[in-house]
CSV table of C-alpha atoms and ligand atoms in Angstrom, one decimal:
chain,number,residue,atom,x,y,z
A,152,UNK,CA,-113.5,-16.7,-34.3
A,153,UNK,CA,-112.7,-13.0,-35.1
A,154,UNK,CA,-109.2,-13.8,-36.6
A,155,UNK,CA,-108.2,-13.9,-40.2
A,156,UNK,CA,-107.0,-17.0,-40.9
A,157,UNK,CA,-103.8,-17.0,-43.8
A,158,UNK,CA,-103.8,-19.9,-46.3
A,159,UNK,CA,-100.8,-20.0,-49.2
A,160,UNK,CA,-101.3,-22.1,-51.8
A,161,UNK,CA,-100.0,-22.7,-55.6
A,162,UNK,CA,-101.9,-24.1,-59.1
A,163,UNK,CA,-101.1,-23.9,-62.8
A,164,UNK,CA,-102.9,-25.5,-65.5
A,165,UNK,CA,-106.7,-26.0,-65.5
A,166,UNK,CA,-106.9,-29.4,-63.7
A,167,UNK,CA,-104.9,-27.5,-60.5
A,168,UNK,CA,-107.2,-24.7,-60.4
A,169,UNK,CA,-109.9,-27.1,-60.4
A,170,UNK,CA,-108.8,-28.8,-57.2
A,171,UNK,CA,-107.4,-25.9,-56.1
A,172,UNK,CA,-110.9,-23.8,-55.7
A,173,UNK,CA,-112.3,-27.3,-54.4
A,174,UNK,CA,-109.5,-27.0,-51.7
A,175,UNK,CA,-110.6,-23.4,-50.9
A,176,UNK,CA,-114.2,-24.5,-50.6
A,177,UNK,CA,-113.2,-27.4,-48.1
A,178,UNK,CA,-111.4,-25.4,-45.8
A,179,UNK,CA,-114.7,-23.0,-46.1
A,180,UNK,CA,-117.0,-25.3,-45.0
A,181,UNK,CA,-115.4,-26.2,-41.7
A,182,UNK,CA,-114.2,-22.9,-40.4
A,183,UNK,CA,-116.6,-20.1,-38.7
A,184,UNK,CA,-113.2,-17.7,-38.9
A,185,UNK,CA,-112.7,-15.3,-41.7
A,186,UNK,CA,-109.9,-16.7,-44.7
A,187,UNK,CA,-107.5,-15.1,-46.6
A,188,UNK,CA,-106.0,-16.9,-49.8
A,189,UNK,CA,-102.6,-16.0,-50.7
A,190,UNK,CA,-101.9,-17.1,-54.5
A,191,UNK,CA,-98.8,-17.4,-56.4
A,192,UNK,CA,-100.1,-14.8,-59.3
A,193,UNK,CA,-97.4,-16.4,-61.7
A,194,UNK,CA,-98.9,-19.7,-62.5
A,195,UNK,CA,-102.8,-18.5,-62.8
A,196,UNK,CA,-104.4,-19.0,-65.7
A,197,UNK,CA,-106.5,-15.5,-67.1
A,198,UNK,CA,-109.8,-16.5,-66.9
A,199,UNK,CA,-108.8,-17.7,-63.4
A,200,UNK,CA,-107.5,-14.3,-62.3
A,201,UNK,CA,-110.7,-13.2,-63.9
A,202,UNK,CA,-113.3,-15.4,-61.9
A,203,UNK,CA,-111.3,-15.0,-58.9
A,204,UNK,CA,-112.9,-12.3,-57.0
A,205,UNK,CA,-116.0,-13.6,-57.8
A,206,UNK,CA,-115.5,-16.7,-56.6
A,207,UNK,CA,-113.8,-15.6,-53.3
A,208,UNK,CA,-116.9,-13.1,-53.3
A,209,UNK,CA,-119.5,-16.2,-53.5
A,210,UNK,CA,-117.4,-19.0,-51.7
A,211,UNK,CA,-117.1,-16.4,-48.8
A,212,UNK,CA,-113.1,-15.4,-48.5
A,213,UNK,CA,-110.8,-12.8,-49.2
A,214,UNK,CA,-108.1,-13.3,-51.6
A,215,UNK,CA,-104.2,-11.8,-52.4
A,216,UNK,CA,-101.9,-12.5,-55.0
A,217,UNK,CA,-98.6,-13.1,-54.2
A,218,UNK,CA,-95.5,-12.7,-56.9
A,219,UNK,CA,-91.7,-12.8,-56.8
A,220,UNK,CA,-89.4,-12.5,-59.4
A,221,UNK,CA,-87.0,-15.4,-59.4
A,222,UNK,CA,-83.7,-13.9,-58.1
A,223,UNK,CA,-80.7,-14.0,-60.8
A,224,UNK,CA,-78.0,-15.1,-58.4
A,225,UNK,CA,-80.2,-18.7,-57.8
A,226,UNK,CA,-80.1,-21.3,-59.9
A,227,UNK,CA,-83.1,-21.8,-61.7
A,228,UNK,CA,-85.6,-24.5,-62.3
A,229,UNK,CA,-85.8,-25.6,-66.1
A,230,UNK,CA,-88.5,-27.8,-65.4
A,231,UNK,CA,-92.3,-26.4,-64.3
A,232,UNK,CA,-93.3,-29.0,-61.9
A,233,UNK,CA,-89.7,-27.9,-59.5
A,234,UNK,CA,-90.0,-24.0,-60.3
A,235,UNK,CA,-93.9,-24.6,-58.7
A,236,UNK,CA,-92.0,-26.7,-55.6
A,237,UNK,CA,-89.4,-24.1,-55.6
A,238,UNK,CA,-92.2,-21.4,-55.1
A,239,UNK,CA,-93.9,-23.0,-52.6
A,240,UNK,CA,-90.7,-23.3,-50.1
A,241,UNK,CA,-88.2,-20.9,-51.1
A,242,UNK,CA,-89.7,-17.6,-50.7
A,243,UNK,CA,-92.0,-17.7,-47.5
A,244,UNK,CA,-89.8,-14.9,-45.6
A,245,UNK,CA,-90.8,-12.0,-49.2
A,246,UNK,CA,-94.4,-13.1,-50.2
A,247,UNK,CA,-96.3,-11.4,-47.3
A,248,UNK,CA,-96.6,-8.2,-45.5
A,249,UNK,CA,-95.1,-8.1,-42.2
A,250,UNK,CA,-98.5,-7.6,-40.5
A,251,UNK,CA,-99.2,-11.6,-41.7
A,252,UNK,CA,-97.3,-13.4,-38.7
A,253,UNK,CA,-98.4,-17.0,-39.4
A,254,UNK,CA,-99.6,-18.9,-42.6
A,255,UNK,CA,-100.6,-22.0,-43.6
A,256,UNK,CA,-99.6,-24.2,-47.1
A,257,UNK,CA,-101.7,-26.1,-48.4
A,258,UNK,CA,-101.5,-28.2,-51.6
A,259,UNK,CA,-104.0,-27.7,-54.3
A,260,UNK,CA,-104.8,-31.3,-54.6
A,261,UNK,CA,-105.6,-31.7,-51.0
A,262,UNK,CA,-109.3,-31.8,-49.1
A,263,UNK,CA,-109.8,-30.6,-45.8
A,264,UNK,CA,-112.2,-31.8,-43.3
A,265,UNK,CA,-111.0,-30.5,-40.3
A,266,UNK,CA,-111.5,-26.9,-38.8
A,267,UNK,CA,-108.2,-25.3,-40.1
A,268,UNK,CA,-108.4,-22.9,-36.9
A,269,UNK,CA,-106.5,-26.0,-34.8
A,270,UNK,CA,-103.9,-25.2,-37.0
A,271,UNK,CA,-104.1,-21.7,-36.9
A,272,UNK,CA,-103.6,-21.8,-33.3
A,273,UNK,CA,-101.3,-24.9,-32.7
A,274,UNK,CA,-98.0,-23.9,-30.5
A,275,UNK,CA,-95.1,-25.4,-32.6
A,276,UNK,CA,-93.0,-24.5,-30.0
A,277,UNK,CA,-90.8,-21.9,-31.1
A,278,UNK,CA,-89.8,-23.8,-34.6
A,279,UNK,CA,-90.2,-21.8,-37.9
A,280,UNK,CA,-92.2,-24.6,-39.6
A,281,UNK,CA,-94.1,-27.5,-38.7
A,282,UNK,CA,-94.5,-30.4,-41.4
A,283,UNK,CA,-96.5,-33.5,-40.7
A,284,UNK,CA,-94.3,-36.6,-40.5
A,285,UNK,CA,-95.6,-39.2,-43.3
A,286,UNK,CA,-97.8,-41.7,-41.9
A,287,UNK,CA,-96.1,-44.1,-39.7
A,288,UNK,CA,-92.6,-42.4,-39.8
A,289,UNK,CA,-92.9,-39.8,-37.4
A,290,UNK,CA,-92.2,-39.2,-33.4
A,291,UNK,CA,-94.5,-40.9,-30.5
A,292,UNK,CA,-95.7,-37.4,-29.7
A,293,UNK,CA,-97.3,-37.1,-33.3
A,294,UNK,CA,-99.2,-39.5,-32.7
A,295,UNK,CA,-102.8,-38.7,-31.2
A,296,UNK,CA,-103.7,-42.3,-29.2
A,297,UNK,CA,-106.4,-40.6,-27.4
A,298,UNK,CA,-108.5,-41.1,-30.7
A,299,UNK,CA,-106.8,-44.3,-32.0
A,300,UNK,CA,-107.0,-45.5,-28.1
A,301,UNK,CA,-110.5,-44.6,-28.4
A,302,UNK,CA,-111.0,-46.9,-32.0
A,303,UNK,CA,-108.8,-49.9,-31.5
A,304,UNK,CA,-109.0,-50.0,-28.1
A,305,UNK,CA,-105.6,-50.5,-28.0
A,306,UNK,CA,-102.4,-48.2,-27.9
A,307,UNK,CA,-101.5,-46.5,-31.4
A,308,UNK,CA,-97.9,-48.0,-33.2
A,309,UNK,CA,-96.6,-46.0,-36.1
A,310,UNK,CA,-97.1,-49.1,-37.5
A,311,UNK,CA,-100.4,-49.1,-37.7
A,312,UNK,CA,-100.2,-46.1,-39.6
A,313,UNK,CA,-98.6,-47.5,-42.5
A,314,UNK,CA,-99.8,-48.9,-45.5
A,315,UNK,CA,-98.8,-52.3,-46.6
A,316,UNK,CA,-98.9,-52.0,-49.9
A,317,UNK,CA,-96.0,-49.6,-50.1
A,318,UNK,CA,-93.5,-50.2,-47.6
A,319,UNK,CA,-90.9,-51.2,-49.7
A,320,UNK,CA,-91.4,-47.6,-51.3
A,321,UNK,CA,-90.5,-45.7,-48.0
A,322,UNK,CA,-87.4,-44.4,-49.7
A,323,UNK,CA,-86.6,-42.1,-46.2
A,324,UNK,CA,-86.5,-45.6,-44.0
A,325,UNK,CA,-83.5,-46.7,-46.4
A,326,UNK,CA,-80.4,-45.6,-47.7
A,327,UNK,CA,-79.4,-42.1,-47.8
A,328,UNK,CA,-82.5,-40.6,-45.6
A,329,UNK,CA,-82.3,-43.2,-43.0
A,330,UNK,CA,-78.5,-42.5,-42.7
A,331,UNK,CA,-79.1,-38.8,-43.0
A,332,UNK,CA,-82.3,-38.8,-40.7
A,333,UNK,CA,-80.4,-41.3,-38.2
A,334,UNK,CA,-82.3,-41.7,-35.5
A,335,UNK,CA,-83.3,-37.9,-34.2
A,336,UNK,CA,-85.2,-37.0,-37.1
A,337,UNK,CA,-87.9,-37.6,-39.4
A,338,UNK,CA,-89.1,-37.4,-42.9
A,339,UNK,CA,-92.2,-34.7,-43.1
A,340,UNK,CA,-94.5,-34.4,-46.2
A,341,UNK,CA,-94.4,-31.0,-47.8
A,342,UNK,CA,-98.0,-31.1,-48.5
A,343,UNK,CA,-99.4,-29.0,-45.7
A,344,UNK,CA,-96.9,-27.0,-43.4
A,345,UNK,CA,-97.6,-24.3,-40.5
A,346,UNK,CA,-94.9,-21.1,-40.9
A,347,UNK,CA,-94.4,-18.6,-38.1
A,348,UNK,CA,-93.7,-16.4,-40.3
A,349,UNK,CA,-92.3,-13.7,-37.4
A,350,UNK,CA,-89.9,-16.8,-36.0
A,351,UNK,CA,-88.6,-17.1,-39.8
A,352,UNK,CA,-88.1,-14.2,-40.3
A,353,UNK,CA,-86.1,-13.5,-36.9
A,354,UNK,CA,-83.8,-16.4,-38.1
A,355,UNK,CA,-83.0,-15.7,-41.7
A,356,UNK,CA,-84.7,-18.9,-42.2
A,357,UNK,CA,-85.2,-18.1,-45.8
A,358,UNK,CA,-81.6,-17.5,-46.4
A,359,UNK,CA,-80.4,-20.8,-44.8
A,360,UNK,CA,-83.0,-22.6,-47.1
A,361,UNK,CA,-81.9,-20.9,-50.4
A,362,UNK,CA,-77.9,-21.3,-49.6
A,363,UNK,CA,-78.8,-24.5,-48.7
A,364,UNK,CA,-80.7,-24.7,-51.6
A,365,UNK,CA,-78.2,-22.9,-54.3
A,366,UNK,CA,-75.2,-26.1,-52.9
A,367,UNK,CA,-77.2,-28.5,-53.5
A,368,UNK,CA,-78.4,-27.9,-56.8
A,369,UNK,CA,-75.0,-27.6,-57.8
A,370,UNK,CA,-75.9,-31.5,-58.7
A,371,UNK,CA,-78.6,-31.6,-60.2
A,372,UNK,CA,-79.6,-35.3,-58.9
A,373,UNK,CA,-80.0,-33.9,-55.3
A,374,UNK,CA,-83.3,-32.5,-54.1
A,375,UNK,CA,-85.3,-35.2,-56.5
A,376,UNK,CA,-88.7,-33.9,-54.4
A,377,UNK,CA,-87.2,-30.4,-54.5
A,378,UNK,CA,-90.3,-28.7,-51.4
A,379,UNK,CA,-89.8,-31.7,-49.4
A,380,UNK,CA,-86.3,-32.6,-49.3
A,381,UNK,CA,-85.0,-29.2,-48.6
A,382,UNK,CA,-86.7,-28.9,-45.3
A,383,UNK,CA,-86.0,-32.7,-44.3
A,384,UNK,CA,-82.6,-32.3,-45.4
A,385,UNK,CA,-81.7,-28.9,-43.3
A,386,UNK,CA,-83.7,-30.1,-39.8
A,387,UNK,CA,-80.7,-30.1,-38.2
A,388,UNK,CA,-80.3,-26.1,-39.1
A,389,UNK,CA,-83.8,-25.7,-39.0
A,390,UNK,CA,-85.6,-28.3,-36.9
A,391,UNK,CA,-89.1,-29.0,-38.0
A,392,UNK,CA,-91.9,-29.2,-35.1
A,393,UNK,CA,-93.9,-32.5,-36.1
A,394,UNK,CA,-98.0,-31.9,-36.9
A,395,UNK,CA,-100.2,-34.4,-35.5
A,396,UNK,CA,-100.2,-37.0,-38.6
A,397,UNK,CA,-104.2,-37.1,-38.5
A,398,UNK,CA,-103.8,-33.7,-40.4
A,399,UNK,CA,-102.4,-35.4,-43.3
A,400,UNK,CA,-103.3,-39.0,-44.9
A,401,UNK,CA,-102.7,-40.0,-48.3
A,402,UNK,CA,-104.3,-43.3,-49.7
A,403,UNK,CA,-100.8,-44.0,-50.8
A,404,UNK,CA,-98.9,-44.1,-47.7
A,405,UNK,CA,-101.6,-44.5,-44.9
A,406,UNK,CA,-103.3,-47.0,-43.7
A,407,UNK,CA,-107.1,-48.0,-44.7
A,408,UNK,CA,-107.8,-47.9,-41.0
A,409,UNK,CA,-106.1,-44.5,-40.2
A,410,UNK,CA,-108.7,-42.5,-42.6
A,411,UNK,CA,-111.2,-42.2,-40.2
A,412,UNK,CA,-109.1,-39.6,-38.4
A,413,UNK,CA,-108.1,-38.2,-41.6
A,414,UNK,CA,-108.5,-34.1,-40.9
A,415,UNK,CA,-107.0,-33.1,-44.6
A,416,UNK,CA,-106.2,-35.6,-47.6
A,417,UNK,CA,-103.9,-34.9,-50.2
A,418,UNK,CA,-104.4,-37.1,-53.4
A,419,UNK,CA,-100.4,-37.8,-53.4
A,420,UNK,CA,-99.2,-39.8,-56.4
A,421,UNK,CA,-98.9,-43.4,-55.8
A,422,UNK,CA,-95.6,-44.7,-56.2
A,423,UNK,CA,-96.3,-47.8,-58.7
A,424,UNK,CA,-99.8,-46.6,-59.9
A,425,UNK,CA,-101.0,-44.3,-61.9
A,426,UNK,CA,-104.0,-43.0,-61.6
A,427,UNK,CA,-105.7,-38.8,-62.2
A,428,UNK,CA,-105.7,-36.6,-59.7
A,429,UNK,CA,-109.4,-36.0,-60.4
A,430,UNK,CA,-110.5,-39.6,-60.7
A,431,UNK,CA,-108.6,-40.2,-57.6
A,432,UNK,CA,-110.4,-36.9,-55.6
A,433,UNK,CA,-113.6,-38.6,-56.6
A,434,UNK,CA,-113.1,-42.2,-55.5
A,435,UNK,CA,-111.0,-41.2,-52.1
A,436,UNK,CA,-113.5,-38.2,-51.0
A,437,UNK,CA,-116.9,-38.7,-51.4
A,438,UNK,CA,-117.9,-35.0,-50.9
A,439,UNK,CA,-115.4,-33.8,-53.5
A,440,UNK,CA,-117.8,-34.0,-56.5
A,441,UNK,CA,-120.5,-32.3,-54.1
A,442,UNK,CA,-118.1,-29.0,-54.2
A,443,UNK,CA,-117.0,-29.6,-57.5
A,444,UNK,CA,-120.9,-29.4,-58.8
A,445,UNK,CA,-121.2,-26.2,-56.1
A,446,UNK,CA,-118.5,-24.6,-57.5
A,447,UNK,CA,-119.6,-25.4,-61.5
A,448,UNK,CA,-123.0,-23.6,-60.9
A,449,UNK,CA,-121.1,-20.6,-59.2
A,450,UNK,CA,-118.5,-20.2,-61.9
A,451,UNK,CA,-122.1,-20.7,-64.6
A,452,UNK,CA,-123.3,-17.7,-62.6
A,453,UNK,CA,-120.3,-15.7,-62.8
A,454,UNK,CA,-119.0,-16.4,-66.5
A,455,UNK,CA,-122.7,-15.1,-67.8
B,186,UDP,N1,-98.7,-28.1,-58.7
B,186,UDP,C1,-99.3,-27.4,-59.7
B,186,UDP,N2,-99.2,-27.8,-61.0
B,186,UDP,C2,-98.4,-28.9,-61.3
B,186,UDP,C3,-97.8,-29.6,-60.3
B,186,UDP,C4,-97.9,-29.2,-59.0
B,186,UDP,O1,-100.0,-26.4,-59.4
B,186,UDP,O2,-98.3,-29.2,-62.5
B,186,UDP,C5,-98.8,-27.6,-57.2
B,186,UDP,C6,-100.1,-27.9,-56.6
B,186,UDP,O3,-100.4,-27.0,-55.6
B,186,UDP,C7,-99.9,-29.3,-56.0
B,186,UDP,C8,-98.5,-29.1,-55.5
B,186,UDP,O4,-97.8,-28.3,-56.4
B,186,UDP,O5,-100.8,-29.6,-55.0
B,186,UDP,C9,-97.7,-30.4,-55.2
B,186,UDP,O6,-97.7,-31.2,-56.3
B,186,UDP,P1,-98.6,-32.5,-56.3
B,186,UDP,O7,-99.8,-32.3,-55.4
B,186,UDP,O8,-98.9,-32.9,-57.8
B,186,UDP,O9,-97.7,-33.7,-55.7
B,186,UDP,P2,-98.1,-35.1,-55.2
B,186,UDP,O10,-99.2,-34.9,-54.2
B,186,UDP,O11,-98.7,-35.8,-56.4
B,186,UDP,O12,-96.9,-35.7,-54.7
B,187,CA,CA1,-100.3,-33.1,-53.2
């Protein structure tokens, strides 16, 4: 792989930078091609901006800082947790230089497993985004039955997909989103997407998402996931290619049965439970405290 692969990803406070470099380090491990990390500079702590090229020096990528001044004519975020969702959808057509013609979002809070470069090199078909569709809500062709055939013996259902425990939570297959969605779309989780970035920016696609954005705002119940609605909410303006769902389970919404295939997991908050992020990262993937204990000794190395 001779290619530069382009990640974009956002963390503030100390526990996100701790899952965040974890994050990094996972995607590391299972990709020969060379990374770039693109950061939202706003939200970094100091002594992470200070460890940072360290880090990317022993971890083994490169690294960028990304910042954007939020614009005065749209309406701002009070609240810290939407102005980080706001960052991570609303700007993807200023953040990089024009030589960057495809990125990828990650979440901090998310482990990879997979070889990223699948990703990198997927053809989403001429869309400017492609989302994977949350676990048992998405399209047939989303579904990858060669390796579920291959498990079950059997051919893969959505159903199958899902969890149990939450179905009554599936807000999208009720109500508003179902009638919204109807029957020719389908509700994508924000927690990993794919941008042409060269497509979007062709289409104005960051315009349509902050008009679209700046009306609905206007009340400010709408947009209650603020990165995930917006996209799900505009497919028929911007249609969203669906990911193969094995590149996204969460614990909450998936299946036990489906984690085997899991390529990325993102410790997503569980509807009725609460539990930490970290304790969460440690019980659901096994090799997370490996990289967290890596990573400690690097960042002992680097601080003396
Ligand atoms: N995030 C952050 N600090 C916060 C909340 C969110 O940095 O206080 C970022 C981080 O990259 C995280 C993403 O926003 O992965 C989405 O939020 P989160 O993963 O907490 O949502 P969940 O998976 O619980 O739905
Ligand atoms: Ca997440």
């Amino acid at each position: 792989c001779a290619e530069t692969i382009h990640i974009f990803s956002v963390a503030s406070g100390l526990r996100y930078e701790r899952l965040l470099r974890i994050m990094m380090m996972s995607v590391r491990k299972h990709t020969k091609c060379k990374l770039r990390f693109w950061l939202v500079e706003n939200f970094l702590s100091p002594r992470f901006r200070r460890i940072l090229p360290g880090l990317a020096e022993q971890v083994g990528f490169a690294v960028s800082r990304v910042t954007y001044k939020w614009p005065t004519w749209l309406r701002e975020q009070t609240q810290k947790q939407r102005v980080i969702w706001a960052y991570k959808i609303l700007f993807l057509d200023v953040f990089f230089p024009a030589e960057v013609k495809r990125i990828l979002f990650i979440d901090a809070d998310q482990i990879v497993r997979a070889n990223v470069e699948e990703l990198w090199r997927m053809d989403i078909k001429g869309h400017v985004y492609g989302f994977v569709p949350f676990c048992g809500s998405g399209p047939p062709e989303s579904l990858t039955s060669h390796i579920w055939g291959s498990l079950t013996g059997k051919a893969a259902k959505q159903e199958d997909l899902k969890n149990p425990d939450t179905v009554g939570f599936r807000f999208w297959e009720q109500g508003f989103w179902k009638n919204h969605l109807a029957s020719r779309h389908y509700y994508h989780i924000s927690a990993l997407f794919v941008v042409d970035l060269e497509v979007f920016r062709q289409t104005g696609a960051g315009d349509t998402l902050r008009d679209v954005y700046q009306s609905l705002t206007a009340d400010p119940h709408s947009l209650a996931n603020l990165d995930q609605d917006l996209p799900n909410y505009i497919q028929k303006n911007l249609p969203i290619y669906s990911l193969p769902q094995e590149w996204l389970w969460c614990e909450s919404w998936c299946s036990k049965s489906s984690k085997v295939n899991a390529k990325t997991i993102d410790m997503c908050q569980h509807p009725s439970k609460k539990e930490g992020k970290l304790q969460q990262a440690r019980r659901i993937a096994p090799e997370w405290t490996q990289y967290d204990d890596e990573l400690q000794a690097i960042l002992d190395k680097l601080d003396q």
